[in-house]
Amino acid sequence: MIAVTLVLLAVFVKAEDTICKMLQTQPDEPLFAKDGDIIIGGIFSFHNSIADEKPMFKEMPGPYKCKDFNIKEFLFAKTMAFAAEEINNNSNILPGISMGYKIYDDCSSVPLAMKAAMALVNGLEKSVTNFSCTKPSNFYAIIGMSDSTPTIAVTTSIRSYHIPVISYYSTCACLSKKLDFPTFFRTIPSDYHQSKALAQLVKHFGWTWLGALSSDNDYGKAGIAAFIEAVQKEGLFRRSDKRAFPSECHQPSVDRK
């Protein structure tokens, strides 16, 4: 009886040692990584676009090939890594705790930004027994992204995990709606303040005709709507004034911070 108990104990100990293993599919490895007690994720656009390659569906598709290197985003990522190293070198900030990071490239693509976020949330391991993975998650936040559209997609996708997304460049005023994006924060003012300032410039110079252009994405659409609303609140133009705004723009009002 004692021998059987020892054998079963050895089996369970062995099982606990092999509870977690790498996924069978190729995991998404970060471009830059450093282990630590606390892991901060980073998603940056090291490239401006993805090479146009059509899959033939005859074999497992390989990783995306990105092009047009973006030096500015590379410097942003290196700044994040440098900040983590500075925190680790100062025992007064996080005494007894080391900070690590995992930095991914989204190639200015919403699908790749989502893929990077899921890699950060899920990790590179999976449970292969009925027990949960013995290693607790030490991932706490995501730094990024530069563009508002992938930021909206990522923040919406991981909202249920209550993981904060802190952007240094996403300025869409729509992200200020805490009911929709309760875990989003940023270190840059939203476009609401920029739109209000532009409207005050129009009023100051007494312009009576405006031509407004925007990019065809969440950033551009929300920004132009905020600007139109701002100039109307200044009493400059009415929505029905076709001379000022030839094309009608239907957009919900912008939240105040």
Short mmCIF file of C-alpha atoms in Angstrom, two decimals, residues 28-32 41-50 64-70 73-74 77 102-117 119-120 143 145-146 168:
data_model
loop_
_atom_site.label_atom_id
_atom_site.label_comp_id
_atom_site.label_asym_id
_atom_site.label_seq_id
_atom_site.Cartn_x
_atom_site.Cartn_y
_atom_site.Cartn_z
CA ASP A 28 4.34 34.59 -31.76
CA GLU A 29 7.73 35.51 -30.41
CA PRO A 30 8.33 39.13 -29.37
CA LEU A 31 11.01 41.12 -31.14
CA PHE A 32 12.44 42.30 -27.82
CA GLY A 41 3.69 44.32 -23.13
CA GLY A 42 4.48 46.70 -25.96
CA ILE A 43 2.93 46.85 -29.45
CA PHE A 44 4.67 49.19 -31.88
CA SER A 45 4.59 49.71 -35.66
CA PHE A 46 8.19 48.92 -36.60
CA HIS A 47 6.99 48.75 -40.23
CA ASN A 48 4.43 50.80 -42.13
CA SER A 49 2.81 48.02 -44.16
CA ILE A 50 2.61 44.29 -44.94
CA TYR A 64 3.66 37.96 -42.34
CA LYS A 65 6.40 39.84 -44.13
CA CYS A 66 6.49 43.51 -43.25
CA LYS A 67 8.10 46.35 -45.19
CA ASP A 68 8.93 50.04 -44.91
CA PHE A 69 10.86 50.26 -41.65
CA ASN A 70 9.68 53.01 -39.28
CA GLU A 73 8.47 53.58 -33.81
CA PHE A 74 11.71 51.69 -33.26
CA ALA A 77 10.15 50.79 -28.40
CA LYS A 102 7.68 41.78 -24.38
CA ILE A 103 7.62 44.04 -27.43
CA TYR A 104 5.83 43.12 -30.68
CA ASP A 105 5.61 44.62 -34.17
CA ASP A 106 2.10 45.10 -35.58
CA CYS A 107 3.32 46.40 -38.98
CA SER A 108 0.60 49.09 -38.86
CA SER A 109 -1.97 46.30 -39.22
CA VAL A 110 -5.09 45.72 -37.12
CA PRO A 111 -4.92 41.88 -37.46
CA LEU A 112 -1.27 41.80 -36.36
CA ALA A 113 -1.98 44.16 -33.47
CA MET A 114 -4.78 41.81 -32.37
CA LYS A 115 -2.49 38.82 -32.77
CA ALA A 116 0.19 40.45 -30.63
CA ALA A 117 -2.34 41.33 -27.94
CA ALA A 119 -0.05 36.45 -27.59
CA LEU A 120 0.52 38.72 -24.60
CA ILE A 143 1.97 50.07 -24.05
CA MET A 145 -0.46 51.56 -30.16
CA SER A 146 0.36 54.60 -32.31
CA TYR A 168 1.39 57.43 -26.26
#
